[in-house]
């Protein structure tokens, strides 16, 4: 030792005596991270040597590696590298003083804080995390510097240490952990392998466990996107998520400015087991695994994203509060959101047939994202696609509006339940008018959002009003004279109102272009939205149909028959038909209660019987 040949005993320079018990408690639930810390130090030591090798032209031609061995008899776990090594002075400086100064700061903060978890990970205790599992730690190290003797450092989990020269021949550092009785699980190679796979799987230096290399040194994100093929992305995904189906699409990030960020993100095929409330990204720092629970890195609406992000500028021991407050993390979120939007826009602009299955999986997240993030909305607003009712085809909003320009400019018709609203859909289809299917949970909010963003466009559910496209203009009606028509309409209206006696119901008579439907109940778009909102807020559940209109089709033969029956004095049959028309018109709007359903079925049978007797 420059440094003298005999054993040196000393006290680690720290004023707080109880550092070790605290380290033991620190991150108790994640004590495996000690291995990540020691292996990262070993990787750093190798990188430092590679750097010096280049700068100083040392002509070293080693095969760099980190070896991990367990000795069950001795109860030790050893991490050995052939990196830069340390001189005695460096051990004093880096192990005894520097590392401990952060430990000291940690203890200071720790003792005042109510919520200990808040500061977990704030301090890079690095090397000293080994005392979470060991009661004695030894370092054997030999610096790359010629003539510097190897040294042996020992610490028994108190602030006392000893340091002496030793006979280590090979350059590099060997850290030997004497595991406590409680931590003997770390002597099991299978367990160590599992931890290495979790934390060190993508480190750039070979890590050998009992001679076998356990890691993949060139993960996909370290390669340039231009040299990676689709099958490589799929293979890498399988490695990360062996049980998952193939992902829908992926994004390769390789950003140098204004910060460093590399990674490959995947949008998975969503299954019912997939937890969309949770973050699925694995965060790395220079290929060292940091965490797989960093929701702050991804905008909330992109929670399903999976894959790896490597952010070398973030600290290895990144804490929740750091992630929440760090401006760089906000920028990372913005970049990811922008790149995902561009990717989706590109897919949408490409082949629509292959985009449709992707869209079916992602549309809820995209719509939610557009509502949350203006930039995301700007990039995607012209590319979202909607299925058209009764067709096996999709359209974008600009395409739909362009086609509708002549018939119903700026008005978008939609259905939220194709089966229940089939009568209305048929009327629209007969007039060659497209109707969009907006039947997912998010759609009612999304419609309001689209209207707010583009004040010209309005959305109207097919059962909300009779558009002029579905009813005849006055001049085209070839039926009876105007006065007579007016009189018949009035008679019909009165007959229905008197017979049905429903509160809030008004009756209107129109000539539909189509004579197949005797009547429809309509509830204005605004009233329905208001009622839905009140219902959502837990109010007004009772009377969804306070004010509604029964629109009778003057062209329907059944409606004509009702007036004929009335004229013949057959009030019973007229009432039966009027009730049937009203119930049929109400069916798409509400689930009938037991009594109403029974009455409806009984009346339907009575009508059939009448037909039976006619034959
Ligand atoms: N295997 C090693 N080879 C050479 N030097 C090492 C090795 N392990 C630790 N050191 C030295 O000891 C120092 C302290 O290590 P420690 O792990 O406590 O903190 P760190 O690595 O500097 O920071 P952190 O781990 O908190 O990110 C290192 O910076 C390095 O100089």
Coordinates of C-alpha atoms and ligand atoms in Angstrom, one line a residue:
X1 CA 0.0 0.0 0.0
X2 CA 1.2 3.6 -0.7
X3 CA -0.4 3.4 2.2
X4 CA 1.6 1.1 4.4
X5 CA 2.1 -2.6 4.5
X6 CA 0.4 -3.4 7.8
X7 CA -3.3 -3.7 8.6
X8 CA -5.1 -0.4 9.1
X9 CA -8.0 -0.2 11.4
X10 CA -10.3 2.7 11.5
X11 CA -13.7 4.1 11.8
X12 CA -15.8 4.8 8.8
X13 CA -16.4 8.5 8.8
X14 CA -19.9 8.8 9.8
X15 CA -21.4 10.4 12.8
X16 CA -24.6 8.5 13.0
X17 CA -23.9 5.3 14.7
X18 CA -27.0 3.4 13.8
X19 CA -26.7 3.5 10.0
X20 CA -26.7 -0.3 9.6
X21 CA -29.9 -1.1 11.3
X22 CA -31.5 1.5 9.1
X23 CA -29.9 0.1 6.0
X24 CA -31.3 -3.2 6.9
X25 CA -34.8 -1.8 7.2
X26 CA -34.4 0.3 4.1
X27 CA -36.3 -1.1 1.2
X28 CA -36.8 -4.3 3.2
X29 CA -39.4 -5.6 0.8
X30 CA -37.0 -5.1 -2.1
X31 CA -33.7 -6.2 -0.6
X32 CA -32.7 -8.0 -3.8
X33 CA -31.7 -4.6 -5.2
X34 CA -28.3 -5.0 -3.3
X35 CA -27.3 -7.3 -6.2
X36 CA -28.3 -4.8 -8.8
X37 CA -26.2 -2.2 -7.0
X38 CA -23.1 -4.4 -6.8
X39 CA -23.4 -5.6 -10.3
X40 CA -23.9 -2.0 -11.5
X41 CA -20.7 -1.0 -9.7
X42 CA -18.9 -3.8 -11.4
X43 CA -20.2 -2.7 -14.8
X44 CA -19.2 0.9 -14.0
X45 CA -15.7 -0.3 -13.0
X46 CA -15.4 -2.1 -16.4
X47 CA -16.6 0.9 -18.3
X48 CA -14.2 3.1 -16.5
X49 CA -11.4 0.8 -17.5
X50 CA -12.5 0.6 -21.1
X51 CA -12.5 4.3 -21.2
X52 CA -9.0 4.7 -19.8
X53 CA -7.9 1.9 -22.1
X54 CA -9.0 4.0 -25.0
X55 CA -7.7 7.3 -23.7
X56 CA -4.3 6.1 -22.4
X57 CA -3.8 3.4 -25.0
X58 CA -3.2 0.7 -22.3
X59 CA -3.5 -2.1 -24.9
X60 CA -5.6 -4.2 -22.6
X61 CA -7.2 -7.0 -24.4
X62 CA -9.3 -8.6 -21.7
X63 CA -12.5 -10.3 -22.1
X64 CA -14.5 -8.2 -19.7
X65 CA -17.0 -10.1 -17.5
X66 CA -18.6 -10.2 -14.1
X67 CA -18.6 -13.5 -12.3
X68 CA -21.1 -14.3 -9.6
X69 CA -20.5 -17.3 -7.4
X70 CA -22.1 -18.8 -4.3
X71 CA -20.4 -20.9 -1.7
X72 CA -23.0 -22.7 0.4
X73 CA -20.5 -24.1 2.9
X74 CA -18.9 -20.7 3.6
X75 CA -22.3 -18.9 3.3
X76 CA -20.9 -16.4 0.9
X77 CA -22.0 -14.7 -2.3
X78 CA -19.2 -13.2 -4.4
X79 CA -19.4 -10.6 -7.2
X80 CA -16.2 -10.3 -9.1
X81 CA -15.2 -8.0 -11.9
X82 CA -12.1 -7.4 -14.0
X83 CA -12.7 -3.6 -14.1
X84 CA -10.7 -0.7 -13.0
X85 CA -10.1 -1.8 -9.4
X86 CA -9.3 0.4 -6.4
X87 CA -6.1 1.4 -4.7
X88 CA -6.0 1.6 -0.9
X89 CA -6.5 5.4 -1.1
X90 CA -9.5 4.9 -3.3
X91 CA -11.1 2.5 -1.0
X92 CA -10.7 5.0 1.8
X93 CA -12.1 7.7 -0.3
X94 CA -14.9 6.0 -2.2
X95 CA -16.0 3.3 0.2
X96 CA -15.2 4.8 3.6
X97 CA -16.0 8.5 3.0
X98 CA -17.9 9.2 -0.1
X99 CA -20.4 6.5 0.0
X100 CA -21.0 7.1 3.7
X101 CA -21.6 10.8 3.2
X102 CA -24.8 10.0 1.3
X103 CA -25.6 7.3 3.9
X104 CA -25.3 10.0 6.6
X105 CA -27.6 12.3 4.8
X106 CA -30.1 9.5 4.4
X107 CA -30.2 8.8 8.1
X108 CA -30.7 12.5 8.9
X109 CA -33.7 12.7 6.6
X110 CA -35.0 9.3 7.5
X111 CA -35.4 9.9 11.2
X112 CA -37.6 13.0 10.7
X113 CA -39.9 11.7 8.1
X114 CA -43.3 10.3 8.9
X115 CA -43.7 8.4 5.7
X116 CA -40.4 6.5 5.3
X117 CA -41.5 5.3 1.9
X118 CA -41.3 8.8 0.6
X119 CA -37.5 8.8 0.6
X120 CA -36.8 5.3 -0.3
X121 CA -34.7 5.3 -3.3
X122 CA -33.7 8.9 -2.9
X123 CA -30.2 8.0 -1.8
X124 CA -27.8 6.0 -3.8
X125 CA -26.4 3.9 -0.9
X126 CA -25.2 1.6 -3.6
X127 CA -22.4 -0.5 -2.1
X128 CA -23.8 -0.3 1.5
X129 CA -27.1 -1.9 0.5
X130 CA -25.2 -5.1 0.8
X131 CA -25.6 -4.8 4.5
X132 CA -29.3 -5.5 4.0
X133 CA -28.4 -9.2 3.6
X134 CA -24.8 -9.6 5.0
X135 CA -23.3 -9.1 8.4
X136 CA -19.8 -9.1 7.0
X137 CA -18.6 -7.7 3.7
X138 CA -15.1 -8.0 2.3
X139 CA -13.6 -6.3 -0.7
X140 CA -10.5 -7.7 -2.5
X141 CA -9.4 -5.2 -5.1
X142 CA -6.4 -4.5 -7.3
X143 CA -6.2 -1.2 -9.3
X144 CA -5.3 -1.2 -13.0
X145 CA -2.5 1.2 -11.9
X146 CA 0.9 -0.7 -12.1
X147 CA 2.6 -0.9 -8.7
X148 CA -0.5 -0.3 -6.7
X149 CA -0.8 -3.3 -4.3
X150 CA -4.0 -5.2 -3.9
X151 CA -6.0 -4.4 -0.8
X152 CA -8.4 -6.2 1.4
X153 CA -11.2 -4.3 3.2
X154 CA -13.5 -5.8 5.8
X155 CA -16.5 -4.4 7.6
X156 CA -18.7 -6.3 10.1
X157 CA -21.7 -4.1 9.8
X158 CA -20.6 -1.5 12.3
X159 CA -18.8 1.7 11.5
X160 CA -15.4 0.0 12.1
X161 CA -13.5 -1.3 9.2
X162 CA -10.1 -2.9 8.5
X163 CA -7.9 -2.4 5.5
X164 CA -4.7 -4.3 4.6
X165 CA -2.6 -5.3 1.6
X166 CA -3.4 -8.7 0.1
X167 CA -2.2 -11.2 -2.6
X168 CA -4.8 -10.6 -5.2
X169 CA -3.1 -11.1 -8.6
X170 CA -5.8 -10.2 -11.1
X171 CA -6.9 -6.6 -11.7
X172 CA -10.4 -5.8 -10.6
X173 CA -12.7 -6.1 -7.6
X174 CA -14.2 -9.0 -5.7
X175 CA -16.9 -8.2 -3.2
X176 CA -17.7 -11.1 -0.8
X177 CA -20.9 -11.0 1.2
X178 CA -21.2 -13.2 4.3
X179 CA -24.9 -13.6 4.3
X180 CA -26.8 -13.5 7.6
X181 CA -28.7 -16.6 8.7
X182 CA -32.0 -15.0 7.6
X183 CA -30.8 -14.4 4.1
X184 CA -29.5 -17.8 3.1
X185 CA -31.9 -17.8 0.1
X186 CA -29.3 -15.8 -1.7
X187 CA -27.1 -18.9 -1.7
X188 CA -29.5 -20.6 -4.1
X189 CA -28.2 -20.2 -7.7
X190 CA -31.8 -20.4 -9.1
X191 CA -32.8 -17.4 -6.9
X192 CA -29.7 -15.4 -7.9
X193 CA -30.4 -16.2 -11.5
X194 CA -34.0 -14.9 -11.2
X195 CA -32.8 -11.6 -9.6
X196 CA -30.1 -11.2 -12.3
X197 CA -32.7 -11.8 -15.0
X198 CA -35.0 -9.2 -13.4
X199 CA -32.4 -6.4 -12.7
X200 CA -29.4 -7.2 -14.9
X201 CA -30.8 -9.0 -17.9
X202 CA -29.9 -6.3 -20.4
X203 CA -26.5 -5.1 -19.0
X204 CA -23.9 -4.5 -21.6
X205 CA -21.2 -6.7 -19.9
X206 CA -21.5 -10.5 -19.8
X207 CA -22.6 -11.6 -16.3
X208 CA -21.8 -15.2 -15.5
X209 CA -23.4 -17.3 -12.9
X210 CA -21.4 -20.4 -12.2
X211 CA -19.8 -19.9 -15.6
X212 CA -23.0 -19.4 -17.6
X213 CA -23.8 -16.0 -19.2
X214 CA -27.2 -15.0 -18.0
X215 CA -27.8 -11.7 -19.8
X216 CA -28.5 -10.3 -23.2
X217 CA -26.0 -7.6 -23.8
X218 CA -27.5 -6.0 -26.8
X219 CA -31.2 -5.5 -26.2
X220 CA -33.2 -4.3 -29.1
X221 CA -33.4 -0.6 -28.0
X222 CA -29.6 -0.3 -28.2
X223 CA -29.8 -1.1 -31.9
X224 CA -30.7 1.3 -34.7
X225 CA -34.3 1.0 -35.8
X226 CA -33.1 0.8 -39.5
X227 CA -31.4 -2.5 -38.8
X228 CA -34.2 -4.1 -36.8
X229 CA -36.7 -6.3 -38.5
X230 CA -40.4 -6.9 -37.6
X231 CA -39.5 -10.4 -36.4
X232 CA -36.8 -9.0 -34.1
X233 CA -39.4 -6.8 -32.4
X234 CA -41.8 -9.7 -32.0
X235 CA -39.1 -11.9 -30.7
X236 CA -38.0 -9.3 -28.2
X237 CA -41.6 -8.9 -27.1
X238 CA -41.9 -12.6 -26.5
X239 CA -38.8 -12.5 -24.4
X240 CA -40.3 -9.7 -22.3
X241 CA -43.8 -11.1 -22.1
X242 CA -43.6 -14.8 -23.0
X243 CA -47.3 -15.5 -22.4
X244 CA -48.8 -12.6 -24.3
X245 CA -50.3 -12.5 -27.9
X246 CA -48.3 -10.6 -30.5
X247 CA -48.6 -6.8 -29.9
X248 CA -50.6 -4.5 -32.2
X249 CA -47.8 -2.2 -33.0
X250 CA -44.5 -0.9 -31.6
X251 CA -42.4 2.3 -31.5
X252 CA -38.7 2.4 -31.4
X253 CA -37.3 5.5 -29.6
X254 CA -33.8 6.7 -30.0
X255 CA -33.6 10.3 -28.8
X256 CA -30.4 12.2 -28.1
X257 CA -31.7 15.7 -27.7
X258 CA -32.8 17.5 -25.6
X259 CA -32.4 14.4 -23.4
X260 CA -31.4 10.9 -23.8
X261 CA -34.1 8.3 -24.2
X262 CA -34.0 5.0 -25.9
X263 CA -36.6 2.3 -25.8
X264 CA -39.1 0.1 -27.6
X265 CA -42.7 0.5 -26.6
X266 CA -45.4 -2.0 -27.6
X267 CA -49.2 -1.6 -27.7
X268 CA -50.5 -5.1 -26.6
X269 CA -53.5 -6.9 -27.7
X270 CA -55.9 -6.2 -24.8
X271 CA -57.5 -9.2 -23.0
X272 CA -59.8 -9.2 -20.1
X273 CA -57.0 -10.1 -17.8
X274 CA -54.9 -7.1 -18.8
X275 CA -54.8 -4.5 -16.1
X276 CA -55.1 -1.2 -17.8
X277 CA -55.0 0.7 -14.5
X278 CA -51.4 -0.2 -14.0
X279 CA -48.2 0.8 -15.6
X280 CA -46.4 -1.9 -17.7
X281 CA -43.2 -0.2 -18.7
X282 CA -39.9 -1.4 -17.6
X283 CA -37.5 1.5 -16.8
X284 CA -33.8 1.1 -17.3
X285 CA -30.9 3.4 -16.7
X286 CA -28.0 2.5 -18.9
X287 CA -29.4 -1.0 -19.3
X288 CA -29.7 -1.5 -15.6
X289 CA -33.3 -2.3 -14.6
X290 CA -34.7 0.3 -12.3
X291 CA -38.4 -0.4 -12.0
X292 CA -41.5 -1.7 -13.6
X293 CA -43.8 0.6 -11.8
X294 CA -43.2 4.1 -13.0
X295 CA -46.7 5.3 -14.1
X296 CA -45.3 8.9 -14.3
X297 CA -43.3 8.1 -17.4
X298 CA -46.4 7.4 -19.6
X299 CA -49.4 9.6 -20.0
X300 CA -52.3 7.9 -18.1
X301 CA -54.3 7.3 -21.3
X302 CA -51.4 5.2 -22.7
X303 CA -51.2 2.9 -19.6
X304 CA -51.5 -0.2 -21.6
X305 CA -48.2 0.4 -23.3
X306 CA -45.6 -2.2 -22.6
X307 CA -41.9 -2.5 -23.3
X308 CA -38.7 -0.9 -22.1
X309 CA -37.5 2.7 -21.7
X310 CA -33.8 3.4 -21.1
X311 CA -33.4 6.9 -19.6
X312 CA -29.7 7.3 -18.7
X313 CA -30.2 10.8 -17.3
X314 CA -32.5 9.5 -14.5
X315 CA -30.9 8.3 -11.3
X316 CA -30.7 4.6 -10.7
X317 CA -32.5 4.9 -7.4
X318 CA -35.3 6.9 -8.8
X319 CA -38.1 7.7 -6.3
X320 CA -41.8 8.3 -6.8
X321 CA -41.6 11.9 -5.7
X322 CA -38.6 12.5 -8.0
X323 CA -40.6 11.1 -11.0
X324 CA -43.6 13.2 -10.1
X325 CA -41.7 16.5 -9.9
X326 CA -38.8 16.1 -12.4
X327 CA -39.4 18.3 -15.5
X328 CA -37.5 15.8 -17.6
X329 CA -40.1 13.1 -16.8
X330 CA -42.8 15.5 -18.1
X331 CA -40.9 15.9 -21.3
X332 CA -40.5 12.1 -21.6
X333 CA -44.3 11.8 -21.3
X334 CA -44.8 14.4 -24.0
X335 CA -42.4 12.7 -26.4
X336 CA -44.0 9.4 -25.9
X337 CA -47.5 10.8 -26.4
X338 CA -46.4 12.5 -29.6
X339 CA -44.6 9.5 -31.0
X340 CA -47.6 7.2 -30.2
X341 CA -50.0 9.7 -31.9
X342 CA -47.7 9.9 -35.0
X343 CA -47.5 6.1 -35.1
X344 CA -51.3 5.7 -34.9
X345 CA -51.8 8.4 -37.6
X346 CA -49.4 6.6 -39.9
X347 CA -51.2 3.3 -39.3
X348 CA -54.5 5.0 -40.0
X349 CA -53.2 6.5 -43.2
X350 CA -51.9 3.1 -44.4
X351 CA -54.0 0.1 -45.3
X352 CA -57.4 0.5 -43.6
X353 CA -58.2 -3.2 -43.5
X354 CA -55.2 -3.9 -41.4
X355 CA -55.8 -0.8 -39.2
X356 CA -59.4 -1.8 -38.3
X357 CA -58.4 -4.7 -35.8
X358 CA -55.8 -2.4 -34.3
X359 CA -58.3 0.4 -33.9
X360 CA -60.9 -1.9 -32.3
X361 CA -58.4 -2.6 -29.5
X362 CA -57.1 0.9 -29.0
X363 CA -59.9 3.3 -29.8
X364 CA -61.0 3.8 -26.2
X365 CA -57.5 4.9 -25.2
X366 CA -57.1 7.1 -28.2
X367 CA -60.4 8.9 -27.6
X368 CA -59.6 9.3 -23.9
X369 CA -56.2 10.6 -24.9
X370 CA -57.7 13.1 -27.3
X371 CA -59.9 14.4 -24.6
X372 CA -57.0 14.7 -22.2
X373 CA -54.2 16.1 -24.4
X374 CA -54.7 18.8 -27.0
X375 CA -51.6 17.9 -29.0
X376 CA -52.6 14.2 -29.1
X377 CA -56.0 15.4 -30.4
X378 CA -54.5 17.6 -33.0
X379 CA -52.5 14.8 -34.4
X380 CA -55.3 12.3 -34.5
X381 CA -58.5 14.1 -35.0
X382 CA -58.7 13.5 -38.8
X383 CA -57.6 9.9 -38.5
X384 CA -60.0 8.2 -36.1
X385 CA -62.3 5.8 -37.8
X386 CA -66.0 4.9 -37.1
X387 CA -67.8 1.8 -38.1
X388 CA -70.9 2.5 -40.2
X389 CA -74.1 0.8 -39.1
X390 CA -75.3 -2.1 -41.2
X391 CA -72.1 -2.1 -43.3
X392 CA -68.8 -3.8 -43.0
X393 CA -67.0 -0.5 -43.5
X394 CA -65.4 2.3 -41.6
X395 CA -65.1 6.0 -42.2
X396 CA -63.2 9.0 -40.9
X397 CA -65.2 12.0 -39.8
X398 CA -64.0 14.2 -42.6
X399 CA -64.9 11.5 -45.1
X400 CA -68.4 11.1 -43.6
X401 CA -69.0 14.9 -43.6
X402 CA -67.9 15.2 -47.1
X403 CA -70.3 12.5 -48.3
X404 CA -73.1 14.0 -46.2
X405 CA -72.5 17.6 -47.3
X406 CA -75.5 17.8 -49.6
X407 CA -78.0 15.9 -47.6
X408 CA -77.2 16.9 -44.0
X409 CA -74.2 19.2 -43.8
X410 CA -72.3 19.2 -40.5
X411 CA -74.8 16.7 -39.0
X412 CA -73.5 13.3 -37.9
X413 CA -76.1 10.6 -37.3
X414 CA -75.1 7.8 -34.9
X415 CA -76.5 4.8 -33.1
X416 CA -75.4 3.6 -29.7
X417 CA -77.3 0.3 -30.0
X418 CA -77.8 -1.2 -33.4
X419 CA -80.2 -3.9 -32.3
X420 CA -82.5 -1.6 -30.3
X421 CA -82.5 1.1 -32.9
X422 CA -82.8 -1.1 -35.9
X423 CA -86.2 0.4 -37.0
X424 CA -84.6 3.8 -37.2
X425 CA -81.5 2.5 -38.9
X426 CA -83.6 0.9 -41.6
X427 CA -85.3 4.2 -42.3
X428 CA -81.8 5.8 -42.7
X429 CA -80.5 3.0 -44.8
X430 CA -83.5 3.2 -47.1
X431 CA -82.7 6.9 -47.8
X432 CA -79.0 6.0 -48.4
X433 CA -77.8 7.8 -45.3
X434 CA -74.9 6.5 -43.3
X435 CA -75.1 6.2 -39.5
X436 CA -72.0 5.9 -37.3
X437 CA -71.9 3.3 -34.6
X438 CA -70.8 5.0 -31.3
X439 CA -71.6 2.3 -28.8
X440 CA -68.7 2.2 -26.4
X441 CA -68.8 3.6 -22.9
X442 CA -66.6 6.6 -23.7
X443 CA -68.6 7.6 -26.8
X444 CA -71.2 9.8 -25.2
X445 CA -68.5 11.9 -23.6
X446 CA -66.4 11.8 -26.8
X447 CA -69.3 13.1 -28.9
X448 CA -69.6 16.2 -26.6
X449 CA -65.9 16.7 -26.9
X450 CA -66.0 16.6 -30.7
X451 CA -68.8 19.1 -30.8
X452 CA -67.0 21.3 -28.4
X453 CA -63.8 21.2 -30.5
X454 CA -65.7 21.8 -33.7
X455 CA -68.7 24.0 -33.1
X456 CA -70.1 23.4 -36.6
X457 CA -70.5 19.7 -36.2
X458 CA -73.5 18.2 -34.3
X459 CA -74.1 14.6 -33.4
X460 CA -77.6 13.3 -33.5
X461 CA -78.8 9.9 -32.4
X462 CA -81.0 8.2 -34.9
X463 CA -84.0 8.2 -32.6
X464 CA -83.7 11.8 -31.5
X465 CA -85.7 13.5 -34.3
X466 CA -87.1 13.0 -37.7
X467 CA -84.7 14.6 -40.0
X468 CA -86.2 16.2 -43.1
X469 CA -84.3 13.5 -45.0
X470 CA -86.7 11.0 -43.6
X471 CA -90.0 12.8 -44.0
X472 CA -91.7 14.1 -47.2
X473 CA -91.7 17.8 -47.9
X474 CA -95.3 19.1 -48.0
X475 CA -95.3 19.7 -51.8
X476 CA -94.4 16.1 -52.5
X477 CA -97.4 14.6 -50.7
X478 CA -99.7 13.3 -53.3
X479 CA -102.4 12.1 -50.8
X480 CA -105.5 13.9 -50.0
X481 CA -105.9 17.7 -50.1
X482 CA -104.1 19.8 -47.5
X483 CA -107.1 20.6 -45.4
X484 CA -108.4 17.1 -45.3
X485 CA -104.9 15.9 -44.4
X486 CA -104.7 18.4 -41.6
X487 CA -108.1 17.2 -40.3
X488 CA -107.1 13.5 -40.4
X489 CA -103.8 14.3 -38.6
X490 CA -105.7 16.1 -35.9
X491 CA -108.2 13.2 -35.5
X492 CA -105.3 10.7 -35.2
X493 CA -103.4 12.9 -32.7
X494 CA -106.4 13.2 -30.5
X495 CA -107.4 9.6 -30.8
X496 CA -103.9 8.5 -29.6
X497 CA -103.6 11.0 -26.8
X498 CA -107.1 10.1 -25.5
X499 CA -106.5 6.4 -25.7
X500 CA -103.0 6.2 -24.4
X501 CA -103.3 8.8 -21.6
X502 CA -99.5 8.9 -21.0
X503 CA -98.1 11.9 -19.0
X504 CA -95.7 14.0 -21.0
X505 CA -96.5 12.3 -24.3
X506 CA -97.2 14.4 -27.3
X507 CA -98.3 13.0 -30.7
X508 CA -97.3 14.3 -34.1
X509 CA -98.3 13.1 -37.5
X510 CA -95.8 13.2 -40.4
X511 CA -95.5 11.5 -43.8
X512 CA -92.4 9.4 -43.6
X513 CA -90.7 8.6 -46.9
X514 CA -91.0 5.0 -45.9
X515 CA -94.4 3.4 -45.2
X516 CA -93.0 0.4 -43.4
X517 CA -93.0 1.9 -39.9
X518 CA -96.3 3.1 -38.3
X519 CA -94.6 5.3 -35.7
X520 CA -91.5 6.2 -33.8
X521 CA -90.9 7.6 -30.3
X522 CA -88.4 10.4 -30.4
X523 CA -86.7 12.2 -27.6
X524 CA -84.7 15.3 -28.6
X525 CA -80.9 14.9 -28.5
X526 CA -80.5 17.7 -25.9
X527 CA -83.2 16.4 -23.6
X528 CA -81.8 12.8 -23.7
X529 CA -78.2 14.0 -23.0
X530 CA -79.5 16.1 -20.1
X531 CA -81.4 13.1 -18.8
X532 CA -78.4 10.8 -19.2
X533 CA -76.2 13.3 -17.3
X534 CA -78.7 13.6 -14.5
X535 CA -78.9 9.8 -14.4
X536 CA -75.2 9.5 -14.2
X537 CA -75.1 11.8 -11.3
X538 CA -77.4 9.5 -9.5
X539 CA -80.5 11.6 -10.0
X540 CA -83.6 11.4 -12.1
X541 CA -83.5 7.7 -12.6
X542 CA -87.2 7.3 -12.4
X543 CA -88.7 9.3 -15.2
X544 CA -86.4 9.1 -18.2
X545 CA -89.4 9.6 -20.4
X546 CA -91.0 12.7 -19.0
X547 CA -91.4 14.6 -22.3
X548 CA -91.3 12.5 -25.5
X549 CA -93.0 12.5 -28.8
X550 CA -94.8 9.7 -30.7
X551 CA -94.4 10.5 -34.3
X552 CA -97.0 8.7 -36.4
X553 CA -96.5 7.9 -40.0
X554 CA -99.4 9.2 -42.0
X555 CA -98.4 6.9 -44.9
X556 CA -98.7 3.7 -42.8
X557 CA -101.7 1.6 -43.7
X558 CA -102.1 0.6 -40.1
X559 CA -102.5 4.3 -39.0
X560 CA -105.2 4.6 -41.7
X561 CA -106.9 1.5 -40.4
X562 CA -107.1 3.1 -36.9
X563 CA -109.1 6.0 -38.2
X564 CA -111.3 3.6 -40.2
X565 CA -112.0 1.5 -37.1
X566 CA -112.9 4.6 -35.2
X567 CA -115.3 5.7 -37.9
X568 CA -116.9 2.2 -37.8
X569 CA -117.2 2.6 -34.0
X570 CA -114.8 -0.2 -33.3
X571 CA -113.1 1.6 -30.5
X572 CA -111.7 -1.6 -28.8
X573 CA -109.7 -2.7 -31.9
X574 CA -108.6 0.9 -32.6
X575 CA -107.3 1.2 -29.0
X576 CA -105.5 -2.2 -29.2
X577 CA -103.7 -1.1 -32.4
X578 CA -102.8 2.3 -30.9
X579 CA -101.3 0.7 -27.8
X580 CA -99.4 -1.8 -29.9
X581 CA -97.9 1.0 -32.0
X582 CA -96.9 3.0 -28.9
X583 CA -95.3 -0.1 -27.3
X584 CA -93.5 -1.0 -30.4
X585 CA -92.2 2.5 -30.6
X586 CA -91.1 2.5 -27.0
X587 CA -89.4 -0.9 -27.1
X588 CA -86.0 0.5 -28.4
X589 CA -86.0 3.1 -25.7
X590 CA -86.6 1.3 -22.5
X591 CA -86.7 -2.1 -21.0
X592 CA -90.4 -2.9 -20.1
X593 CA -91.2 -3.9 -16.6
X594 CA -92.9 -7.3 -16.0
X595 CA -96.5 -6.0 -16.2
X596 CA -95.9 -4.0 -19.4
X597 CA -94.1 -6.8 -21.1
X598 CA -96.9 -9.2 -20.2
X599 CA -99.5 -6.8 -21.6
X600 CA -97.5 -6.3 -24.7
X601 CA -97.2 -10.0 -25.4
X602 CA -100.8 -10.7 -24.6
X603 CA -101.9 -7.9 -27.0
X604 CA -99.5 -9.2 -29.7
X605 CA -101.2 -12.6 -29.4
X606 CA -104.6 -11.1 -29.6
X607 CA -103.7 -9.3 -32.9
X608 CA -102.3 -12.6 -34.3
X609 CA -105.6 -14.3 -33.3
X610 CA -107.5 -11.6 -35.2
X611 CA -105.4 -12.5 -38.3
X612 CA -106.1 -16.1 -37.7
X613 CA -109.9 -15.5 -37.7
X614 CA -109.6 -13.4 -40.9
X615 CA -108.3 -16.5 -42.8
Ligands
LIG1 N1 -16.5 -3.0 -8.2 C1 -16.0 -1.8 -8.0 N2 -14.9 -1.5 -8.7 C2 -14.3 -0.2 -8.6 N3 -14.8 0.7 -7.8 C3 -15.9 0.5 -7.1 C4 -16.6 -0.8 -7.2 N4 -17.6 -0.7 -6.4 C5 -17.7 0.5 -5.8 N5 -16.6 1.2 -6.3 C6 -16.3 2.6 -5.9 O1 -17.0 2.9 -4.7 C7 -17.8 4.1 -5.0 C8 -19.1 4.0 -4.1 O2 -19.9 3.0 -4.6 P1 -21.5 3.1 -4.3 O3 -22.1 1.9 -5.0 O4 -21.7 3.2 -2.8 O5 -21.9 4.5 -4.9 P2 -22.0 4.9 -6.4 O6 -21.9 3.7 -7.3 O7 -20.9 6.0 -6.6 O8 -23.4 5.5 -6.6 P3 -24.8 4.8 -6.6 O9 -24.6 3.3 -6.4 O10 -25.5 5.4 -5.5 O11 -25.3 5.1 -7.9 C9 -18.1 4.0 -6.5 O12 -18.4 5.3 -7.0 C10 -16.7 3.5 -7.0 O13 -15.8 4.6 -7.1

